[in-house]
C-alpha cells in the first residue's frame, strides 16, 4: 500500500451528507483506492489474525474523525489574467467593462514566462487548498495566442497530479472581433479542451446568436465541450442562455455545455424565469455562478435598490439544473483580491444565494466538489471516494461539509494518487478564559455538531 488514512468520515454519494461511522481508506501502489473498510483500532487486525488485512502502507495518516472528501474542483478561473491587478492601471470604476479595457492593454505585453509564472503560482495556491481539478478560461483574442501556448505547456507539466482543462475564451468576441472565429479555430487546433463564447459582448443580438452557433459547431466537429460566458450583464433583455440551452438540447451536447455567470438571470421576471427553468432542466446544461465577480462587478450602474447580479442559483437547483460555484478571478482587473480558496467561494455563494436551509448548506459544499466535477465531466475513474477510484482527496479537520464551511478550515492533508501534495499543520487559537486562567485550545467546534 502507498497510503492508509485511518479513522476518517466519508461523504455520501453527492457530497452533501456523511456516512455513519469511521472508515480506513487504503491506497495501492497504483495510486488508486484499493480498500475502504470500517475503522479498526490499532492492532485490531492482529487480534483477529492477518487474514484479509491490507499490507502495511508507506504513509499512514490518522484522520482523527476528519472528513475525507474528494478534491475540490475549480470550474471557472482565469489563470492567464491572474495576479495582474493594477497592471498597467487599476480598474477604478469596478465595472466589467473597464476590467476588459485594462486587460486589453495588459495582454499586449504578455510573454510565455510571464503567463507561466503567474498561472503556476495560482495553481500552487489552489493545490495547497485542496483543488486538484481546474477549468481555466484563456483569452484567445490575442493574435499571437501567447497565453494559450503557455497554459498548454503548464497543462502538460501538472498532468500527473492535477487536471487542467483549458477553455478557448474569445474575450472580445467571435463575430465582432476581427479574425475572432479564425483565432478560436486555431486555439482548438492547438489543443484547447473546451470551446468558449461571450455572446452578450458581441455587437448585436444577431452576432451573439451567431457566435454561439459557431462555438457549438466547432465543439461538435472536434468532440469538445462548450463553456460560454453568458449574459454577464445586468440587462434583463440579455437572454442568450436560452439560445445556448437550445443548442445543447438539439445537438445532443447537453451536459457537455455550460453557461457561466448568467447574471442577467437575476433581473428576469417570474413568468420568463419559469419558462427558462423548464428549458434549462430539459437541456441538461450546467450553470456556473461566480460569487466574487458577480457580486463585485454587477449593479455598478444601479442606484438603489442595487442589484447584486447573481444568477438564480436556488431556483435552478430546485428545478434540477446542475449549478456549481467558481472563483473566477484572482488579483486581476476584475477582482483585486482572492487566493483561489474554494471554501471561501462556497461560503460567499451560500449567503449571496440564500442557501441557508438545513438541506441547502451542504449543497454549497457540493458546488465546489461533486457538482463542479460534473461541469468538468469527470468520471468515476477520475473523481470520488470509492474502491477503484483515484487515491486523490482532501482531509478536512471537520466532521461534516457544513462544519467545514462554517469554520472555513484548511485541509490537513491533500493527496494526489496516494502521494502527499500539501499539509497544513494545526494552529489552534489559545484562549485564557477568564484572563489569567490556563490557556485552552479553541477550534470553534460544538459537540452537538458531531455526526453519529
CSV table of C-alpha atoms in Angstrom, one decimal:
chain,number,residue,atom,x,y,z
A,1,UNK,CA,0.0,0.0,0.0
A,2,UNK,CA,1.2,3.5,-0.8
A,3,UNK,CA,-1.0,5.3,1.8
A,4,UNK,CA,-3.5,4.5,4.5
A,5,UNK,CA,-5.9,7.0,6.1
A,6,UNK,CA,-7.4,5.7,9.3
A,7,UNK,CA,-10.5,6.8,11.2
A,8,UNK,CA,-12.0,9.2,8.6
A,9,UNK,CA,-15.5,10.2,8.0
A,10,UNK,CA,-16.6,9.8,4.4
A,11,UNK,CA,-19.1,11.7,2.3
A,12,UNK,CA,-22.2,10.1,1.0
A,13,UNK,CA,-22.8,10.0,-2.8
A,14,UNK,CA,-23.4,13.5,-4.0
A,15,UNK,CA,-21.1,15.0,-1.4
A,16,UNK,CA,-23.7,16.6,0.9
A,17,UNK,CA,-24.1,14.1,3.7
A,18,UNK,CA,-21.7,11.9,5.7
A,19,UNK,CA,-21.8,8.1,6.1
A,20,UNK,CA,-22.3,6.8,9.6
A,21,UNK,CA,-19.2,5.7,11.4
A,22,UNK,CA,-15.5,5.9,10.7
A,23,UNK,CA,-13.5,4.3,7.9
A,24,UNK,CA,-10.0,3.3,6.9
A,25,UNK,CA,-9.0,4.1,3.3
A,26,UNK,CA,-6.1,2.2,1.7
A,27,UNK,CA,-4.4,3.4,-1.5
A,28,UNK,CA,-2.4,0.9,-3.5
A,29,UNK,CA,0.9,1.4,-5.3
A,30,UNK,CA,-1.0,2.1,-8.5
A,31,UNK,CA,-2.4,5.3,-6.8
A,32,UNK,CA,-6.0,4.1,-6.7
A,33,UNK,CA,-8.1,3.3,-3.7
A,34,UNK,CA,-7.7,-0.4,-3.0
A,35,UNK,CA,-10.0,-0.9,0.0
A,36,UNK,CA,-12.4,1.0,2.2
A,37,UNK,CA,-13.2,-0.7,5.4
A,38,UNK,CA,-14.9,0.2,8.7
A,39,UNK,CA,-12.3,1.7,11.0
A,40,UNK,CA,-10.3,-0.7,13.2
A,41,UNK,CA,-8.4,0.5,16.3
A,42,UNK,CA,-4.6,0.0,16.2
A,43,UNK,CA,-3.8,-3.7,16.4
A,44,UNK,CA,-7.3,-4.9,15.9
A,45,UNK,CA,-6.5,-6.8,12.8
A,46,UNK,CA,-3.6,-8.6,14.6
A,47,UNK,CA,-6.0,-9.7,17.3
A,48,UNK,CA,-8.2,-11.4,14.7
A,49,UNK,CA,-5.3,-12.6,12.6
A,50,UNK,CA,-3.7,-11.1,9.5
A,51,UNK,CA,-6.1,-12.8,7.1
A,52,UNK,CA,-7.8,-10.2,4.9
A,53,UNK,CA,-5.9,-7.2,6.4
A,54,UNK,CA,-4.1,-5.0,3.9
A,55,UNK,CA,-0.3,-4.9,3.8
A,56,UNK,CA,1.4,-2.0,5.6
A,57,UNK,CA,1.4,1.4,3.9
A,58,UNK,CA,4.4,3.6,3.3
A,59,UNK,CA,2.4,6.6,4.6
A,60,UNK,CA,-0.1,6.2,7.5
A,61,UNK,CA,-2.4,9.1,8.4
A,62,UNK,CA,-4.7,9.2,11.4
A,63,UNK,CA,-7.7,11.2,10.4
A,64,UNK,CA,-9.0,11.7,13.9
A,65,UNK,CA,-12.6,11.7,12.7
A,66,UNK,CA,-12.0,14.4,10.0
A,67,UNK,CA,-13.8,14.4,6.7
A,68,UNK,CA,-12.0,12.7,3.8
A,69,UNK,CA,-13.5,14.4,0.7
A,70,UNK,CA,-12.8,14.1,-3.0
A,71,UNK,CA,-10.6,17.0,-4.0
A,72,UNK,CA,-12.1,20.5,-4.6
A,73,UNK,CA,-12.9,21.3,-8.2
A,74,UNK,CA,-12.5,24.8,-9.7
A,75,UNK,CA,-14.9,25.1,-12.6
A,76,UNK,CA,-14.2,28.6,-13.6
A,77,UNK,CA,-11.0,30.7,-13.3
A,78,UNK,CA,-8.8,32.8,-15.5
A,79,UNK,CA,-5.2,31.8,-15.0
A,80,UNK,CA,-3.9,33.9,-17.8
A,81,UNK,CA,-5.1,37.2,-16.2
A,82,UNK,CA,-4.3,36.2,-12.6
A,83,UNK,CA,-2.0,38.4,-10.5
A,84,UNK,CA,-2.2,41.4,-12.9
A,85,UNK,CA,-4.3,43.7,-10.7
A,86,UNK,CA,-3.1,47.3,-11.2
A,87,UNK,CA,-1.0,46.5,-14.2
A,88,UNK,CA,-1.0,48.6,-16.3
A,89,UNK,CA,-3.6,50.5,-14.3
A,90,UNK,CA,-6.2,49.7,-11.7
A,91,UNK,CA,-9.9,49.3,-12.5
A,92,UNK,CA,-11.1,52.5,-10.8
A,93,UNK,CA,-14.8,52.1,-11.7
A,94,UNK,CA,-15.0,48.5,-10.7
A,95,UNK,CA,-17.0,47.6,-13.8
A,96,UNK,CA,-16.7,44.6,-16.0
A,97,UNK,CA,-16.2,46.8,-19.0
A,98,UNK,CA,-13.3,48.8,-17.5
A,99,UNK,CA,-11.8,45.5,-16.5
A,100,UNK,CA,-11.8,44.3,-20.1
A,101,UNK,CA,-10.2,47.5,-21.2
A,102,UNK,CA,-7.4,47.1,-18.5
A,103,UNK,CA,-6.8,43.6,-19.6
A,104,UNK,CA,-6.8,44.5,-23.3
A,105,UNK,CA,-3.9,46.8,-22.6
A,106,UNK,CA,-2.1,44.3,-20.4
A,107,UNK,CA,-2.3,41.4,-22.9
A,108,UNK,CA,-0.2,43.3,-25.4
A,109,UNK,CA,2.8,42.8,-23.1
A,110,UNK,CA,2.3,39.0,-22.5
A,111,UNK,CA,5.2,36.6,-22.7
A,112,UNK,CA,5.4,32.9,-22.2
A,113,UNK,CA,7.4,33.3,-19.0
A,114,UNK,CA,5.1,35.9,-17.6
A,115,UNK,CA,1.9,33.8,-18.0
A,116,UNK,CA,3.7,30.6,-16.8
A,117,UNK,CA,4.9,32.3,-13.7
A,118,UNK,CA,1.6,33.8,-12.7
A,119,UNK,CA,-0.5,30.8,-13.6
A,120,UNK,CA,1.8,28.4,-11.8
A,121,UNK,CA,1.7,30.4,-8.7
A,122,UNK,CA,-2.1,30.4,-8.5
A,123,UNK,CA,-2.2,26.6,-9.2
A,124,UNK,CA,0.2,26.2,-6.3
A,125,UNK,CA,-2.2,28.2,-4.1
A,126,UNK,CA,-5.1,26.1,-5.3
A,127,UNK,CA,-3.3,22.8,-4.7
A,128,UNK,CA,-2.4,23.8,-1.2
A,129,UNK,CA,-6.1,24.4,-0.6
A,130,UNK,CA,-7.1,21.0,-2.0
A,131,UNK,CA,-8.0,22.0,-5.6
A,132,UNK,CA,-6.8,19.3,-7.9
A,133,UNK,CA,-9.2,19.8,-10.9
A,134,UNK,CA,-9.3,23.2,-12.7
A,135,UNK,CA,-11.0,24.6,-15.7
A,136,UNK,CA,-9.3,27.8,-16.8
A,137,UNK,CA,-10.6,30.2,-19.4
A,138,UNK,CA,-7.9,31.6,-21.6
A,139,UNK,CA,-8.3,34.7,-23.8
A,140,UNK,CA,-7.7,33.8,-27.4
A,141,UNK,CA,-8.4,37.3,-28.9
A,142,UNK,CA,-4.6,37.7,-29.0
A,143,UNK,CA,-3.3,37.1,-32.5
A,144,UNK,CA,-0.1,35.5,-31.1
A,145,UNK,CA,-2.1,33.2,-28.7
A,146,UNK,CA,0.8,33.7,-26.2
A,147,UNK,CA,-1.3,32.8,-23.1
A,148,UNK,CA,-2.8,29.7,-24.7
A,149,UNK,CA,0.6,28.3,-25.6
A,150,UNK,CA,1.9,28.9,-22.0
A,151,UNK,CA,-1.2,27.3,-20.5
A,152,UNK,CA,-0.9,24.3,-22.8
A,153,UNK,CA,2.6,23.8,-21.6
A,154,UNK,CA,1.5,24.2,-18.0
A,155,UNK,CA,-1.2,21.6,-18.5
A,156,UNK,CA,1.4,19.1,-19.5
A,157,UNK,CA,3.6,19.9,-16.6
A,158,UNK,CA,0.9,19.3,-14.0
A,159,UNK,CA,-1.0,16.4,-15.6
A,160,UNK,CA,0.4,13.7,-13.3
A,161,UNK,CA,-1.3,15.3,-10.2
A,162,UNK,CA,-3.7,17.9,-11.4
A,163,UNK,CA,-6.4,18.1,-14.1
A,164,UNK,CA,-6.2,21.4,-16.1
A,165,UNK,CA,-8.8,22.0,-18.7
A,166,UNK,CA,-8.3,25.0,-21.0
A,167,UNK,CA,-11.3,26.9,-22.5
A,168,UNK,CA,-10.6,28.9,-25.6
A,169,UNK,CA,-12.3,32.1,-24.4
A,170,UNK,CA,-12.8,34.9,-27.0
A,171,UNK,CA,-12.8,37.7,-24.5
A,172,UNK,CA,-13.5,40.4,-27.2
A,173,UNK,CA,-15.9,38.3,-29.3
A,174,UNK,CA,-16.0,35.8,-32.1
A,175,UNK,CA,-18.1,37.6,-34.7
A,176,UNK,CA,-17.5,41.2,-33.7
A,177,UNK,CA,-13.7,40.9,-33.2
A,178,UNK,CA,-11.7,41.0,-36.4
A,179,UNK,CA,-10.4,37.5,-37.1
A,180,UNK,CA,-12.2,36.2,-33.9
A,181,UNK,CA,-13.5,33.0,-35.5
A,182,UNK,CA,-10.2,32.1,-37.1
A,183,UNK,CA,-8.4,32.6,-33.7
A,184,UNK,CA,-11.0,30.4,-32.0
A,185,UNK,CA,-10.5,27.7,-34.5
A,186,UNK,CA,-6.7,28.0,-34.2
A,187,UNK,CA,-6.9,27.7,-30.4
A,188,UNK,CA,-8.9,24.5,-30.8
A,189,UNK,CA,-6.4,23.1,-33.3
A,190,UNK,CA,-3.6,23.8,-30.9
A,191,UNK,CA,-5.2,21.7,-28.2
A,192,UNK,CA,-7.8,23.7,-26.2
A,193,UNK,CA,-10.2,21.3,-24.3
A,194,UNK,CA,-13.3,23.5,-24.3
A,195,UNK,CA,-14.8,26.0,-26.7
A,196,UNK,CA,-15.9,29.3,-25.3
A,197,UNK,CA,-18.0,32.3,-26.3
A,198,UNK,CA,-19.2,35.6,-25.0
A,199,UNK,CA,-22.5,36.4,-26.8
A,200,UNK,CA,-23.6,39.4,-24.8
A,201,UNK,CA,-20.3,41.2,-25.7
A,202,UNK,CA,-20.9,40.9,-29.4
A,203,UNK,CA,-22.0,44.0,-31.2
A,204,UNK,CA,-25.6,42.9,-31.8
A,205,UNK,CA,-28.0,40.2,-30.6
A,206,UNK,CA,-27.7,38.6,-34.0
A,207,UNK,CA,-23.9,38.5,-33.7
A,208,UNK,CA,-24.3,36.9,-30.3
A,209,UNK,CA,-26.6,34.2,-31.6
A,210,UNK,CA,-24.3,33.6,-34.5
A,211,UNK,CA,-21.3,33.3,-32.1
A,212,UNK,CA,-23.0,30.5,-30.2
A,213,UNK,CA,-23.7,28.7,-33.4
A,214,UNK,CA,-20.0,28.9,-34.3
A,215,UNK,CA,-19.0,27.6,-30.8
A,216,UNK,CA,-21.3,24.6,-30.9
A,217,UNK,CA,-20.4,23.7,-34.4
A,218,UNK,CA,-16.7,23.8,-33.6
A,219,UNK,CA,-17.3,21.7,-30.4
A,220,UNK,CA,-19.3,19.1,-32.4
A,221,UNK,CA,-16.6,19.0,-35.1
A,222,UNK,CA,-13.9,18.2,-32.6
A,223,UNK,CA,-15.8,16.3,-29.9
A,224,UNK,CA,-15.2,19.1,-27.3
A,225,UNK,CA,-17.3,20.8,-24.6
A,226,UNK,CA,-18.7,24.3,-24.6
A,227,UNK,CA,-18.4,26.8,-21.8
A,228,UNK,CA,-19.7,30.3,-22.6
A,229,UNK,CA,-19.5,33.5,-20.6
A,230,UNK,CA,-23.3,34.1,-21.0
A,231,UNK,CA,-25.4,37.1,-20.1
A,232,UNK,CA,-22.8,38.5,-17.7
A,233,UNK,CA,-24.7,41.8,-17.6
A,234,UNK,CA,-27.5,43.4,-15.6
A,235,UNK,CA,-29.6,43.8,-18.7
A,236,UNK,CA,-32.8,41.8,-18.3
A,237,UNK,CA,-33.1,41.7,-22.1
A,238,UNK,CA,-29.9,39.7,-22.4
A,239,UNK,CA,-31.2,36.2,-22.9
A,240,UNK,CA,-28.5,34.2,-24.6
A,241,UNK,CA,-28.8,31.4,-22.1
A,242,UNK,CA,-31.9,30.2,-23.8
A,243,UNK,CA,-30.0,30.1,-27.1
A,244,UNK,CA,-27.2,28.1,-25.5
A,245,UNK,CA,-29.6,25.7,-23.9
A,246,UNK,CA,-31.5,25.1,-27.2
A,247,UNK,CA,-28.2,24.3,-29.0
A,248,UNK,CA,-27.2,21.9,-26.2
A,249,UNK,CA,-30.6,20.2,-26.4
A,250,UNK,CA,-30.7,20.0,-30.2
A,251,UNK,CA,-27.1,19.0,-30.8
A,252,UNK,CA,-27.1,16.4,-28.1
A,253,UNK,CA,-24.2,18.0,-26.2
A,254,UNK,CA,-26.5,18.5,-23.2
A,255,UNK,CA,-24.4,18.3,-20.0
A,256,UNK,CA,-21.2,18.9,-22.1
A,257,UNK,CA,-22.3,22.5,-22.3
A,258,UNK,CA,-22.0,25.1,-19.6
A,259,UNK,CA,-23.4,28.7,-19.2
A,260,UNK,CA,-21.1,30.6,-16.9
A,261,UNK,CA,-22.2,33.7,-15.0
A,262,UNK,CA,-25.7,34.3,-16.4
A,263,UNK,CA,-26.0,37.3,-14.1
A,264,UNK,CA,-28.8,38.8,-16.2
A,265,UNK,CA,-31.0,36.0,-14.8
A,266,UNK,CA,-31.1,37.9,-11.5
A,267,UNK,CA,-33.2,40.5,-13.3
A,268,UNK,CA,-35.6,38.3,-15.1
A,269,UNK,CA,-39.3,38.4,-14.2
A,270,UNK,CA,-41.2,35.4,-12.8
A,271,UNK,CA,-43.0,34.3,-15.9
A,272,UNK,CA,-39.9,34.2,-18.1
A,273,UNK,CA,-37.9,32.6,-15.3
A,274,UNK,CA,-40.4,29.7,-15.0
A,275,UNK,CA,-40.1,29.1,-18.8
A,276,UNK,CA,-36.3,29.2,-18.5
A,277,UNK,CA,-36.1,26.7,-15.7
A,278,UNK,CA,-38.0,24.2,-17.7
A,279,UNK,CA,-35.8,24.7,-20.8
A,280,UNK,CA,-32.6,24.5,-18.8
A,281,UNK,CA,-33.6,21.4,-17.0
A,282,UNK,CA,-34.6,19.7,-20.3
A,283,UNK,CA,-31.4,20.7,-22.0
A,284,UNK,CA,-29.2,19.2,-19.3
A,285,UNK,CA,-26.7,22.1,-19.3
A,286,UNK,CA,-24.6,23.2,-16.3
A,287,UNK,CA,-24.6,26.7,-14.8
A,288,UNK,CA,-21.5,28.2,-13.0
A,289,UNK,CA,-22.1,31.1,-10.7
A,290,UNK,CA,-19.0,33.1,-9.7
A,291,UNK,CA,-20.0,34.9,-6.4
A,292,UNK,CA,-16.9,37.1,-6.0
A,293,UNK,CA,-17.0,38.5,-9.5
A,294,UNK,CA,-20.8,38.6,-9.8
A,295,UNK,CA,-21.3,40.5,-6.5
A,296,UNK,CA,-18.4,42.8,-7.3
A,297,UNK,CA,-19.0,43.7,-10.9
A,298,UNK,CA,-22.8,43.7,-11.3
A,299,UNK,CA,-25.1,46.5,-10.3
A,300,UNK,CA,-22.5,49.2,-10.8
A,301,UNK,CA,-24.8,51.3,-12.8
A,302,UNK,CA,-27.7,51.0,-10.4
A,303,UNK,CA,-28.8,53.5,-7.8
A,304,UNK,CA,-31.0,51.9,-5.1
A,305,UNK,CA,-32.3,49.3,-4.9
A,306,UNK,CA,-29.0,47.9,-6.2
A,307,UNK,CA,-28.9,44.5,-7.9
A,308,UNK,CA,-26.1,42.1,-6.9
A,309,UNK,CA,-26.1,40.2,-10.2
A,310,UNK,CA,-26.0,36.6,-9.0
A,311,UNK,CA,-27.9,34.1,-11.2
A,312,UNK,CA,-30.9,32.2,-9.9
A,313,UNK,CA,-28.9,29.6,-8.0
A,314,UNK,CA,-31.6,28.5,-5.6
A,315,UNK,CA,-34.3,28.3,-8.2
A,316,UNK,CA,-32.3,26.4,-10.7
A,317,UNK,CA,-31.1,23.9,-8.2
A,318,UNK,CA,-34.8,23.3,-7.3
A,319,UNK,CA,-35.6,22.8,-11.0
A,320,UNK,CA,-33.0,20.1,-11.3
A,321,UNK,CA,-30.3,22.1,-13.0
A,322,UNK,CA,-26.7,21.4,-12.0
A,323,UNK,CA,-25.1,24.5,-10.6
A,324,UNK,CA,-21.5,25.0,-9.4
A,325,UNK,CA,-19.6,27.8,-7.8
A,326,UNK,CA,-16.3,29.2,-9.4
A,327,UNK,CA,-13.7,31.6,-8.0
A,328,UNK,CA,-13.3,33.3,-11.4
A,329,UNK,CA,-10.7,36.0,-10.8
A,330,UNK,CA,-7.6,36.1,-8.5
A,331,UNK,CA,-6.0,39.5,-8.2
A,332,UNK,CA,-6.8,40.7,-11.7
A,333,UNK,CA,-8.6,43.7,-13.3
A,334,UNK,CA,-12.0,42.3,-12.2
A,335,UNK,CA,-11.1,41.3,-8.6
A,336,UNK,CA,-8.1,42.7,-6.8
A,337,UNK,CA,-8.4,40.1,-4.1
A,338,UNK,CA,-8.6,36.4,-3.7
A,339,UNK,CA,-6.4,33.3,-3.1
A,340,UNK,CA,-8.4,30.7,-5.0
A,341,UNK,CA,-9.9,29.2,-1.8
A,342,UNK,CA,-12.9,27.0,-2.7
A,343,UNK,CA,-14.5,27.0,0.7
A,344,UNK,CA,-14.4,30.8,0.7
A,345,UNK,CA,-16.1,30.8,-2.7
A,346,UNK,CA,-18.8,28.4,-1.4
A,347,UNK,CA,-19.4,30.4,1.8
A,348,UNK,CA,-19.9,33.7,-0.1
A,349,UNK,CA,-22.1,31.9,-2.7
A,350,UNK,CA,-24.1,30.3,0.1
A,351,UNK,CA,-25.0,33.7,1.6
A,352,UNK,CA,-25.4,35.5,-1.7
A,353,UNK,CA,-27.8,32.9,-3.0
A,354,UNK,CA,-29.5,32.5,0.4
A,355,UNK,CA,-28.7,28.7,0.6
A,356,UNK,CA,-29.2,28.8,4.3
A,357,UNK,CA,-31.7,26.0,4.8
A,358,UNK,CA,-30.6,22.8,6.6
A,359,UNK,CA,-30.5,20.8,3.3
A,360,UNK,CA,-29.1,23.7,1.3
A,361,UNK,CA,-25.9,24.5,3.2
A,362,UNK,CA,-24.3,21.2,2.3
A,363,UNK,CA,-25.2,21.8,-1.3
A,364,UNK,CA,-22.8,24.8,-1.3
A,365,UNK,CA,-20.1,22.3,-0.5
A,366,UNK,CA,-21.2,20.0,-3.3
A,367,UNK,CA,-21.0,23.1,-5.6
A,368,UNK,CA,-17.2,23.2,-5.2
A,369,UNK,CA,-16.8,19.4,-5.2
A,370,UNK,CA,-19.2,16.9,-6.9
A,371,UNK,CA,-21.4,19.4,-8.8
A,372,UNK,CA,-18.3,21.2,-10.1
A,373,UNK,CA,-16.9,17.8,-11.1
A,374,UNK,CA,-20.0,17.3,-13.3
A,375,UNK,CA,-19.2,20.6,-15.0
A,376,UNK,CA,-15.7,19.3,-16.0
A,377,UNK,CA,-17.2,15.9,-17.0
A,378,UNK,CA,-15.0,14.0,-14.5
A,379,UNK,CA,-15.8,10.3,-14.5
A,380,UNK,CA,-15.9,7.9,-11.5
A,381,UNK,CA,-12.5,6.7,-12.6
A,382,UNK,CA,-11.2,10.3,-12.2
A,383,UNK,CA,-13.1,11.5,-9.2
A,384,UNK,CA,-14.7,10.3,-6.0
A,385,UNK,CA,-14.0,8.3,-2.8
A,386,UNK,CA,-14.7,4.7,-3.8
A,387,UNK,CA,-12.8,1.5,-4.3
A,388,UNK,CA,-11.1,1.5,-7.6
A,389,UNK,CA,-11.2,5.3,-7.7
A,390,UNK,CA,-8.3,7.7,-7.6
A,391,UNK,CA,-6.4,8.0,-4.4
A,392,UNK,CA,-6.8,11.8,-4.6
A,393,UNK,CA,-8.6,13.6,-1.7
A,394,UNK,CA,-8.5,16.3,0.9
A,395,UNK,CA,-8.6,15.6,4.6
A,396,UNK,CA,-10.5,18.3,6.4
A,397,UNK,CA,-10.3,18.9,10.2
A,398,UNK,CA,-14.1,19.0,10.4
A,399,UNK,CA,-16.7,16.2,10.8
A,400,UNK,CA,-19.2,17.4,8.1
A,401,UNK,CA,-19.3,19.5,4.9
A,402,UNK,CA,-21.4,22.1,6.9
A,403,UNK,CA,-18.8,22.3,9.6
A,404,UNK,CA,-16.0,22.7,7.0
A,405,UNK,CA,-17.9,25.6,5.5
A,406,UNK,CA,-18.8,27.2,8.8
A,407,UNK,CA,-15.3,27.0,10.3
A,408,UNK,CA,-13.5,27.7,6.9
A,409,UNK,CA,-11.0,25.1,7.7
A,410,UNK,CA,-7.8,24.5,5.7
A,411,UNK,CA,-7.1,20.9,4.6
A,412,UNK,CA,-4.9,18.9,7.0
A,413,UNK,CA,-3.7,16.9,4.0
A,414,UNK,CA,-4.0,17.0,0.2
A,415,UNK,CA,-3.1,13.8,-1.7
A,416,UNK,CA,-2.9,13.1,-5.4
A,417,UNK,CA,-2.9,9.4,-6.4
A,418,UNK,CA,-1.7,8.5,-2.9
A,419,UNK,CA,1.1,11.0,-2.7
A,420,UNK,CA,1.1,13.9,-0.4
A,421,UNK,CA,0.8,17.3,-2.2
A,422,UNK,CA,0.2,19.6,0.7
A,423,UNK,CA,-0.1,19.5,4.5
A,424,UNK,CA,-1.3,22.3,6.9
A,425,UNK,CA,-0.1,21.9,10.5
A,426,UNK,CA,-2.8,22.6,13.1
A,427,UNK,CA,-2.6,26.2,14.5
A,428,UNK,CA,-5.2,26.3,17.2
A,429,UNK,CA,-6.2,29.5,19.0
A,430,UNK,CA,-5.2,29.5,22.7
A,431,UNK,CA,-7.7,31.2,25.0
A,432,UNK,CA,-7.2,32.2,28.6
A,433,UNK,CA,-10.8,32.5,29.9
A,434,UNK,CA,-11.2,34.1,32.2
A,435,UNK,CA,-8.0,36.2,31.9
A,436,UNK,CA,-5.2,34.5,33.8
A,437,UNK,CA,-6.7,31.0,33.6
A,438,UNK,CA,-4.5,28.3,31.9
A,439,UNK,CA,-4.8,28.6,28.1
A,440,UNK,CA,-7.1,26.1,26.3
A,441,UNK,CA,-7.4,25.4,22.6
A,442,UNK,CA,-10.4,26.8,20.8
A,443,UNK,CA,-11.4,25.2,17.5
A,444,UNK,CA,-14.8,26.8,17.1
A,445,UNK,CA,-16.5,23.3,17.1
A,446,UNK,CA,-19.6,22.3,19.0
A,447,UNK,CA,-20.1,18.8,20.5
A,448,UNK,CA,-23.7,18.6,19.1
A,449,UNK,CA,-22.4,19.1,15.6
A,450,UNK,CA,-20.6,15.8,15.6
A,451,UNK,CA,-22.4,13.2,13.5
A,452,UNK,CA,-23.2,9.7,14.9
